[in-house]
CSV table of C-alpha atoms and ligand atoms in Angstrom, one decimal:
chain,number,residue,atom,x,y,z
S,176,MET,CA,0.0,0.0,0.0
S,177,THR,CA,1.4,3.4,-0.9
S,178,ALA,CA,0.6,6.8,0.5
S,179,GLN,CA,-1.8,7.5,-2.3
S,180,ASP,CA,-4.0,4.7,-1.1
S,181,GLU,CA,-4.9,6.5,2.1
S,182,VAL,CA,-8.5,7.6,2.7
S,183,ARG,CA,-8.8,11.2,1.7
S,184,PHE,CA,-11.0,13.9,3.1
S,185,ARG,CA,-11.9,17.4,1.8
S,186,PRO,CA,-8.9,19.7,2.2
S,187,CYS,CA,-11.1,22.3,4.0
S,188,LEU,CA,-11.1,19.9,7.0
S,189,ASP,CA,-7.3,20.2,7.5
S,190,ASP,CA,-7.4,23.4,9.5
S,191,VAL,CA,-10.5,22.8,11.4
S,192,ALA,CA,-9.7,23.2,15.1
S,193,ALA,CA,-11.6,20.8,17.3
S,194,TYR,CA,-14.3,22.5,19.3
S,195,LYS,CA,-13.3,22.9,22.9
S,196,PRO,CA,-16.1,22.0,25.3
S,197,GLY,CA,-16.5,23.8,28.6
S,198,ARG,CA,-14.3,22.0,31.1
S,199,PRO,CA,-16.0,20.5,34.2
S,200,PRO,CA,-14.3,21.6,37.4
S,201,GLU,CA,-12.5,18.9,39.3
S,202,ARG,CA,-12.0,18.8,43.1
S,203,THR,CA,-10.6,16.2,45.4
S,204,ASP,CA,-11.4,17.8,48.7
S,205,GLY,CA,-15.1,17.1,48.6
S,206,ARG,CA,-16.2,20.8,48.3
S,207,PRO,CA,-18.8,21.5,45.6
S,208,THR,CA,-17.8,22.4,42.1
S,209,TYR,CA,-19.5,24.6,39.6
S,210,LYS,CA,-19.5,24.9,35.8
S,211,LEU,CA,-19.6,28.5,34.7
S,212,SER,CA,-17.9,27.7,31.3
S,213,SER,CA,-20.8,26.8,29.0
S,214,ASN,CA,-23.5,29.4,29.6
S,215,GLU,CA,-25.9,26.7,30.9
S,216,ASN,CA,-29.0,27.4,33.0
S,217,PRO,CA,-28.3,26.5,36.6
S,218,TYR,CA,-31.9,25.7,37.4
S,219,PRO,CA,-33.1,22.1,37.4
S,220,PRO,CA,-36.0,21.2,35.0
S,221,LEU,CA,-39.5,22.3,35.8
S,222,PRO,CA,-41.5,19.3,37.1
S,223,GLY,CA,-44.0,19.6,34.2
S,224,VAL,CA,-41.3,19.7,31.6
S,225,LEU,CA,-39.6,16.7,33.1
S,226,ALA,CA,-42.9,14.8,33.2
S,227,ALA,CA,-43.6,15.6,29.5
S,228,ALA,CA,-40.1,14.3,28.6
S,229,THR,CA,-40.4,11.2,30.7
S,230,ALA,CA,-43.8,10.4,29.1
S,231,ALA,CA,-42.3,10.8,25.7
S,232,ALA,CA,-39.5,8.4,26.6
S,233,GLU,CA,-42.1,5.6,26.7
S,234,ASN,CA,-42.0,5.6,22.9
S,235,MET,CA,-38.2,5.4,22.5
S,236,ASN,CA,-38.7,2.4,20.2
S,237,ARG,CA,-40.4,4.7,17.7
S,238,TYR,CA,-38.8,7.3,15.5
S,239,PRO,CA,-39.7,10.9,16.4
S,240,ASP,CA,-42.2,12.9,14.4
S,241,MET,CA,-39.9,13.8,11.5
S,242,GLY,CA,-41.9,17.0,10.7
S,243,ALA,CA,-41.9,18.1,14.4
S,244,VAL,CA,-45.5,19.1,13.7
S,245,ASP,CA,-46.6,19.8,17.3
S,246,LEU,CA,-43.4,21.7,18.1
S,247,LEU,CA,-43.6,23.8,15.0
S,248,GLU,CA,-47.3,24.6,15.8
S,249,ALA,CA,-46.4,25.6,19.3
S,250,LEU,CA,-43.7,27.9,18.0
S,251,SER,CA,-45.9,29.3,15.3
S,252,GLU,CA,-48.5,30.3,17.9
S,253,ARG,CA,-45.9,31.6,20.3
S,254,PHE,CA,-44.4,34.0,17.7
S,255,GLY,CA,-47.4,34.6,15.5
S,256,VAL,CA,-45.6,33.4,12.4
S,257,PRO,CA,-46.6,30.7,9.9
S,258,VAL,CA,-45.2,27.2,10.3
S,259,SER,CA,-43.6,27.7,6.8
S,260,ASP,CA,-41.4,30.3,8.4
S,261,LEU,CA,-40.0,27.8,11.0
S,262,ALA,CA,-37.4,25.1,11.0
S,263,VAL,CA,-36.1,23.1,14.0
S,264,GLY,CA,-32.8,21.3,14.5
S,265,THR,CA,-30.7,19.6,17.2
S,266,GLY,CA,-29.7,22.9,18.7
S,267,SER,CA,-29.4,26.2,16.9
S,268,VAL,CA,-25.8,25.3,16.1
S,269,ALA,CA,-27.1,22.4,14.0
S,270,VAL,CA,-29.5,24.8,12.2
S,271,LEU,CA,-26.6,27.1,11.5
S,272,TYR,CA,-24.6,24.2,10.0
S,273,HIS,CA,-27.6,23.3,7.8
S,274,LEU,CA,-27.9,27.0,6.7
S,275,LEU,CA,-24.3,27.3,5.8
S,276,GLN,CA,-24.2,24.0,4.0
S,277,ALA,CA,-27.2,25.2,2.0
S,278,ALA,CA,-25.7,28.7,1.2
S,279,CYS,CA,-22.0,28.2,0.9
S,280,ALA,CA,-19.3,26.4,-1.1
S,281,ALA,CA,-15.6,26.8,-1.7
S,282,GLY,CA,-14.7,30.3,-2.7
S,283,ASP,CA,-17.6,31.9,-1.0
S,284,GLU,CA,-17.1,34.3,2.0
S,285,VAL,CA,-18.9,34.5,5.3
S,286,ILE,CA,-18.5,37.6,7.4
S,287,TYR,CA,-18.8,37.8,11.1
S,288,ALA,CA,-17.5,39.9,14.0
S,289,TRP,CA,-14.6,38.6,16.0
S,290,ARG,CA,-14.3,37.7,18.7
S,291,SER,CA,-17.7,36.0,18.6
S,292,PHE,CA,-19.1,32.5,18.9
S,293,GLU,CA,-16.4,29.8,18.6
S,294,ALA,CA,-18.7,27.6,16.5
S,295,TYR,CA,-18.7,30.1,13.6
S,296,PRO,CA,-15.2,29.5,12.2
S,297,ILE,CA,-15.7,25.7,12.3
S,298,ALA,CA,-19.1,25.8,10.8
S,299,VAL,CA,-17.9,28.0,7.9
S,300,GLN,CA,-14.7,26.1,7.3
S,301,LEU,CA,-16.6,22.8,7.0
S,302,THR,CA,-18.5,24.2,4.0
S,303,GLY,CA,-15.2,25.1,2.2
S,304,ALA,CA,-16.1,28.8,2.4
S,305,THR,CA,-13.7,31.4,3.8
S,306,SER,CA,-14.3,33.3,7.1
S,307,VAL,CA,-13.9,37.0,7.0
S,308,ARG,CA,-13.5,38.2,10.6
S,309,VAL,CA,-14.2,41.8,11.4
S,310,PRO,CA,-12.8,43.0,14.7
S,311,LEU,CA,-15.2,44.2,17.4
S,312,THR,CA,-15.0,47.8,18.5
S,313,GLU,CA,-13.2,48.9,21.6
S,314,ASP,CA,-16.3,48.4,23.7
S,315,ALA,CA,-16.7,44.8,22.4
S,316,ARG,CA,-19.6,45.6,20.0
S,317,HIS,CA,-20.2,44.7,16.3
S,318,ASP,CA,-18.5,47.2,14.0
S,319,PHE,CA,-21.1,47.5,11.3
S,320,LYS,CA,-19.3,50.1,9.2
S,321,ALA,CA,-16.3,47.7,8.9
S,322,MET,CA,-18.6,44.7,8.3
S,323,GLU,CA,-20.3,46.6,5.5
S,324,ALA,CA,-16.9,47.5,4.0
S,325,ALA,CA,-16.0,43.8,4.1
S,326,ILE,CA,-18.8,42.7,1.8
S,327,THR,CA,-17.6,41.5,-1.7
S,328,ASP,CA,-19.2,39.8,-4.6
S,329,ARG,CA,-18.3,36.5,-2.9
S,330,THR,CA,-20.1,37.2,0.3
S,331,ARG,CA,-22.9,34.8,0.8
S,332,VAL,CA,-23.7,35.1,4.5
S,333,VAL,CA,-23.2,37.6,7.3
S,334,LEU,CA,-23.5,36.2,10.9
S,335,VAL,CA,-24.6,38.7,13.6
S,336,CYS,CA,-24.5,37.5,17.2
S,337,THR,CA,-26.7,39.5,19.6
S,338,PRO,CA,-26.0,39.5,22.5
S,339,ASN,CA,-22.5,38.7,21.3
S,340,ASN,CA,-21.0,35.6,22.7
S,341,PRO,CA,-18.5,35.9,24.5
S,342,THR,CA,-18.5,39.7,25.1
S,343,GLY,CA,-22.2,40.4,26.0
S,344,PRO,CA,-23.3,43.6,24.2
S,345,VAL,CA,-26.5,43.7,22.1
S,346,VAL,CA,-26.9,44.9,18.6
S,347,ARG,CA,-29.2,48.0,18.6
S,348,ARG,CA,-32.2,48.1,16.4
S,349,ASP,CA,-31.2,51.3,14.5
S,350,GLU,CA,-27.6,50.1,13.8
S,351,LEU,CA,-28.9,46.7,12.5
S,352,LEU,CA,-31.6,48.3,10.3
S,353,ALA,CA,-29.0,50.7,8.8
S,354,PHE,CA,-26.7,47.7,8.1
S,355,LEU,CA,-29.5,45.6,6.5
S,356,ASP,CA,-30.3,48.5,4.2
S,357,ALA,CA,-26.7,48.4,3.0
S,358,VAL,CA,-26.4,44.6,2.5
S,359,PRO,CA,-27.2,43.3,-1.0
S,360,SER,CA,-30.5,41.4,-1.1
S,361,ASN,CA,-28.8,38.2,-2.2
S,362,VAL,CA,-26.6,38.1,1.0
S,363,LEU,CA,-28.2,36.1,3.8
S,364,VAL,CA,-28.0,37.8,7.2
S,365,VAL,CA,-28.2,35.4,10.1
S,366,LEU,CA,-29.2,36.9,13.4
S,367,ASP,CA,-28.1,34.6,16.2
S,368,GLU,CA,-30.3,35.4,19.2
S,369,ALA,CA,-29.3,32.5,21.5
S,370,TYR,CA,-29.6,34.8,24.5
S,371,ARG,CA,-32.6,36.9,23.5
S,372,GLU,CA,-34.6,36.2,26.6
S,373,PHE,CA,-31.8,37.7,28.8
S,374,VAL,CA,-31.9,41.1,27.0
S,375,ARG,CA,-33.1,44.1,29.1
S,376,GLU,CA,-32.2,46.8,26.6
S,377,PRO,CA,-35.3,48.3,25.0
S,378,ASP,CA,-33.4,49.5,21.9
S,379,THR,CA,-32.3,46.0,21.0
S,380,VAL,CA,-33.2,44.4,17.7
S,381,ASP,CA,-35.9,41.7,17.8
S,382,GLY,CA,-35.2,39.3,14.9
S,383,ALA,CA,-38.7,37.8,15.1
S,384,GLU,CA,-40.1,41.2,14.1
S,385,ILE,CA,-37.5,42.6,11.7
S,386,TYR,CA,-37.3,39.4,9.6
S,387,ARG,CA,-40.9,39.8,8.5
S,388,ASP,CA,-40.4,42.2,5.5
S,389,ARG,CA,-36.8,41.1,4.8
S,390,PRO,CA,-36.4,37.8,2.9
S,391,ASN,CA,-32.6,37.7,3.4
S,392,VAL,CA,-32.8,37.8,7.2
S,393,VAL,CA,-33.1,34.6,9.2
S,394,VAL,CA,-33.2,34.4,13.0
S,395,LEU,CA,-31.7,31.6,15.1
S,396,ARG,CA,-33.0,30.9,18.6
S,397,THR,CA,-32.5,28.0,21.0
S,398,PHE,CA,-34.1,26.1,24.0
S,399,SER,CA,-30.6,25.6,25.4
S,400,LYS,CA,-30.0,28.7,27.4
S,401,ALA,CA,-33.1,30.5,28.9
S,402,TYR,CA,-35.3,27.5,28.6
S,403,GLY,CA,-32.7,25.2,30.3
S,404,LEU,CA,-32.8,22.3,27.7
S,405,ALA,CA,-29.1,22.4,26.7
S,406,GLY,CA,-28.9,18.6,27.1
S,407,PHE,CA,-31.8,17.9,24.8
S,408,ARG,CA,-30.6,19.8,21.7
S,409,VAL,CA,-33.4,21.9,20.3
S,410,GLY,CA,-33.0,25.1,18.3
S,411,TYR,CA,-34.9,26.8,15.6
S,412,ALA,CA,-34.8,29.2,12.7
S,413,ILE,CA,-37.4,31.9,11.9
S,414,GLY,CA,-37.1,33.0,8.3
S,415,HIS,CA,-38.9,33.2,4.9
S,416,PRO,CA,-40.1,30.0,3.3
S,417,PRO,CA,-37.2,29.7,0.7
S,418,VAL,CA,-34.6,30.0,3.5
S,419,VAL,CA,-36.5,27.6,5.8
S,420,ALA,CA,-36.9,25.1,2.9
S,421,ALA,CA,-33.1,25.1,2.3
S,422,ILE,CA,-32.5,24.4,6.0
S,423,ARG,CA,-34.9,21.5,6.0
S,424,LYS,CA,-33.3,20.0,2.9
S,425,CYS,CA,-30.0,19.9,4.7
S,426,ALA,CA,-31.3,18.7,8.1
S,427,LEU,CA,-30.7,15.2,9.3
S,428,PRO,CA,-33.8,13.1,9.2
S,429,PHE,CA,-35.4,12.5,12.6
S,430,GLY,CA,-32.8,14.7,14.2
S,431,VAL,CA,-34.8,16.2,17.1
S,432,SER,CA,-35.8,13.3,19.5
S,433,GLN,CA,-39.4,12.9,20.6
S,434,VAL,CA,-38.2,13.5,24.2
S,435,ALA,CA,-36.7,16.8,23.1
S,436,GLN,CA,-39.7,17.8,21.1
S,437,ALA,CA,-42.0,17.1,24.1
S,438,ALA,CA,-39.8,19.0,26.5
S,439,ALA,CA,-39.6,22.0,24.1
S,440,ILE,CA,-43.4,22.1,23.8
S,441,ALA,CA,-43.9,21.8,27.5
S,442,SER,CA,-41.4,24.6,28.0
S,443,ILE,CA,-43.3,26.9,25.6
S,444,HIS,CA,-46.4,26.2,27.7
S,445,ALA,CA,-44.5,26.9,30.9
S,446,GLU,CA,-42.8,29.9,29.5
S,447,GLN,CA,-43.9,32.4,32.2
S,448,GLU,CA,-42.3,30.2,34.9
S,449,LEU,CA,-39.1,29.8,32.9
S,450,LEU,CA,-39.0,33.5,32.2
S,451,ASP,CA,-39.3,34.2,35.9
S,452,ARG,CA,-36.1,32.2,36.4
S,453,VAL,CA,-34.5,34.3,33.6
S,454,GLU,CA,-35.5,37.4,35.4
S,455,ALA,CA,-33.8,36.1,38.6
S,456,LEU,CA,-30.7,35.4,36.5
S,457,CYS,CA,-30.7,38.9,35.1
S,458,HIS,CA,-31.0,40.2,38.7
S,459,GLU,CA,-28.0,38.1,39.6
S,460,ARG,CA,-26.2,39.4,36.6
S,461,ARG,CA,-26.7,43.0,37.8
S,462,ARG,CA,-25.3,42.0,41.2
S,463,VAL,CA,-22.2,40.3,39.7
S,464,VAL,CA,-21.5,43.2,37.3
S,465,GLY,CA,-22.1,45.7,40.1
S,466,GLU,CA,-19.6,43.9,42.3
S,467,LEU,CA,-17.0,43.7,39.5
S,468,GLU,CA,-17.4,47.4,38.9
S,469,ALA,CA,-17.1,48.2,42.6
S,470,ALA,CA,-13.8,46.2,42.5
S,471,GLY,CA,-12.5,48.3,39.7
S,472,TRP,CA,-13.2,46.1,36.7
S,473,ASP,CA,-14.3,47.6,33.4
S,474,VAL,CA,-16.4,44.9,31.8
S,475,PRO,CA,-18.5,45.3,28.5
S,476,GLU,CA,-22.2,45.9,29.0
S,477,THR,CA,-23.7,42.4,29.0
S,478,HIS,CA,-27.2,41.4,28.1
S,479,ALA,CA,-26.6,37.6,28.2
S,480,ASN,CA,-26.2,35.1,31.0
S,481,PHE,CA,-22.4,35.7,31.1
S,482,VAL,CA,-19.9,38.4,31.6
S,483,TRP,CA,-16.6,39.1,29.7
S,484,MET,CA,-13.5,39.6,31.8
S,485,PRO,CA,-11.0,41.5,29.6
S,486,LEU,CA,-7.9,39.9,31.2
S,487,GLY,CA,-5.4,39.8,28.3
S,488,GLU,CA,-2.3,38.0,29.2
S,489,ASP,CA,-3.7,37.3,32.7
S,490,THR,CA,-6.5,35.1,31.3
S,491,VAL,CA,-5.1,31.7,31.9
S,492,PRO,CA,-3.7,32.3,35.4
S,493,PHE,CA,-7.1,33.9,36.3
S,494,ALA,CA,-9.0,30.9,35.0
S,495,GLU,CA,-6.7,28.6,37.0
S,496,ALA,CA,-7.2,30.7,40.1
S,497,VAL,CA,-11.0,30.4,39.8
S,498,GLN,CA,-10.7,26.7,38.9
S,499,ALA,CA,-8.8,26.2,42.2
S,500,GLU,CA,-11.9,27.4,44.0
S,501,GLY,CA,-13.9,24.7,42.2
S,502,VAL,CA,-15.4,26.9,39.4
S,503,SER,CA,-14.6,26.5,35.7
S,504,VAL,CA,-14.9,29.4,33.4
S,505,ARG,CA,-14.1,29.7,29.6
S,506,PRO,CA,-10.6,31.2,29.0
S,507,PHE,CA,-9.7,32.6,25.6
S,508,PRO,CA,-5.9,32.8,26.1
S,509,GLY,CA,-4.4,36.3,25.6
S,510,GLU,CA,-7.9,37.9,25.4
S,511,GLY,CA,-10.2,37.3,28.3
S,512,ALA,CA,-12.5,34.9,30.1
S,513,ARG,CA,-16.2,34.4,29.7
S,514,VAL,CA,-17.9,33.6,33.0
S,515,THR,CA,-21.5,32.3,33.0
S,516,ILE,CA,-23.9,33.8,35.6
S,517,GLY,CA,-24.8,30.7,37.6
S,518,GLU,CA,-25.8,29.8,41.1
S,519,PRO,CA,-25.1,32.7,43.6
S,520,GLU,CA,-22.6,30.4,45.5
S,521,ALA,CA,-20.7,29.9,42.3
S,522,ASN,CA,-20.8,33.5,41.3
S,523,ASP,CA,-19.5,34.4,44.8
S,524,LEU,CA,-16.5,32.1,44.4
S,525,PHE,CA,-15.7,33.7,41.1
S,526,LEU,CA,-16.2,37.2,42.6
S,527,ALA,CA,-13.9,36.5,45.5
S,528,VAL,CA,-11.0,35.8,43.1
S,529,ALA,CA,-11.9,38.8,40.9
S,530,ARG,CA,-11.9,41.2,43.8
S,531,THR,CA,-8.4,40.4,44.9
S,532,TRP,CA,-6.9,40.0,41.4
S,533,ARG,CA,-4.2,42.4,40.3
S,534,GLN,CA,-5.4,44.6,37.5
G,90,LIG,C1,-25.3,28.6,23.0
G,90,LIG,C2,-25.3,29.3,21.7
G,90,LIG,C3,-26.0,28.8,20.7
G,90,LIG,C4,-27.0,27.6,20.8
G,90,LIG,O1,-26.5,26.4,20.9
G,90,LIG,P1,-27.4,25.2,20.8
G,90,LIG,O2,-26.8,24.4,19.6
G,90,LIG,O3,-28.8,25.6,20.5
G,90,LIG,O4,-27.3,24.5,22.1
G,90,LIG,C5,-26.1,29.5,19.5
G,90,LIG,N1,-25.4,30.6,19.3
G,90,LIG,C6,-24.7,31.1,20.3
G,90,LIG,C7,-24.0,32.4,20.1
G,90,LIG,C8,-24.6,30.5,21.5
G,90,LIG,O5,-23.8,31.0,22.5
């Protein structure tokens, strides 16, 4: 056998960095550990949601409803949009993968702000398309002027993350509308609103509204964060029928399990209770940010369930110091650390390190 006989893969895979999952904290002294590294919801499932999922598990010998009919109907009612404007997938990251697979090929360009969500570079690269990263402004916001300037004839998609993961600021309605007016109508603009429910800024953009008269805008939302279903993998897109049809063509058959569909439907029905928890987390976010500011930290304005610590070269030692207290955070070496707003006890352990950290 010669080297030429080796199994070959598409060259675009060569530079794909493996996704780094949030690290679970380890402790040997028996004290509790907390994970503030993956933006998960710290609350346990609501009893009604758990019961719906458990009941659905009785049918695990059957394939799920491939059309996710009941879930699409529940979403349709919730947002006042037709079912033909909705597609579901195994998390909104999966929906993004389907979208990019549908829209991009080698030679195409996808623009997004940077730093933003770590899944973007991987998802783009897997299609063979090229990432065009536009640096965030000094206050960690999207630089729409620069993003507009980055558009070329090869641009197929622009990804806009609001609130931006990992830095936290939202995209304002006026700045997004001005940007959309400048984007060619054949370029798809993806509005990733994974943290929409945590936003308390009245001037923020609402994708579910602004997509309505814009056929090149599609919105991604998820049950993973505010609704506490990260482990079940359910996300969805809201867009115009041609965009939704393209996503559905690329989706894996029977992707979203019946258990996940049942839990998502039950969560929509229990939305008020879940949003009360979100409100409590927003309250806790204000406390955490207030304490950081009182300790002299200058953090970007966050409207998500995390806060960005601009630590630069101190990022890794800081993450290790917090880890030593039993709390894992998400370090981006040389830049900063993203810290999820979790249980108050966990936030307190993180704050204790932040308060005494040299700045
Ligand atoms: C968490 C997150 C998602 C959603 O992930 P799921 O696949 O739905 O769990 C999407 N976009 C961003 C920016 C996120 O942080």
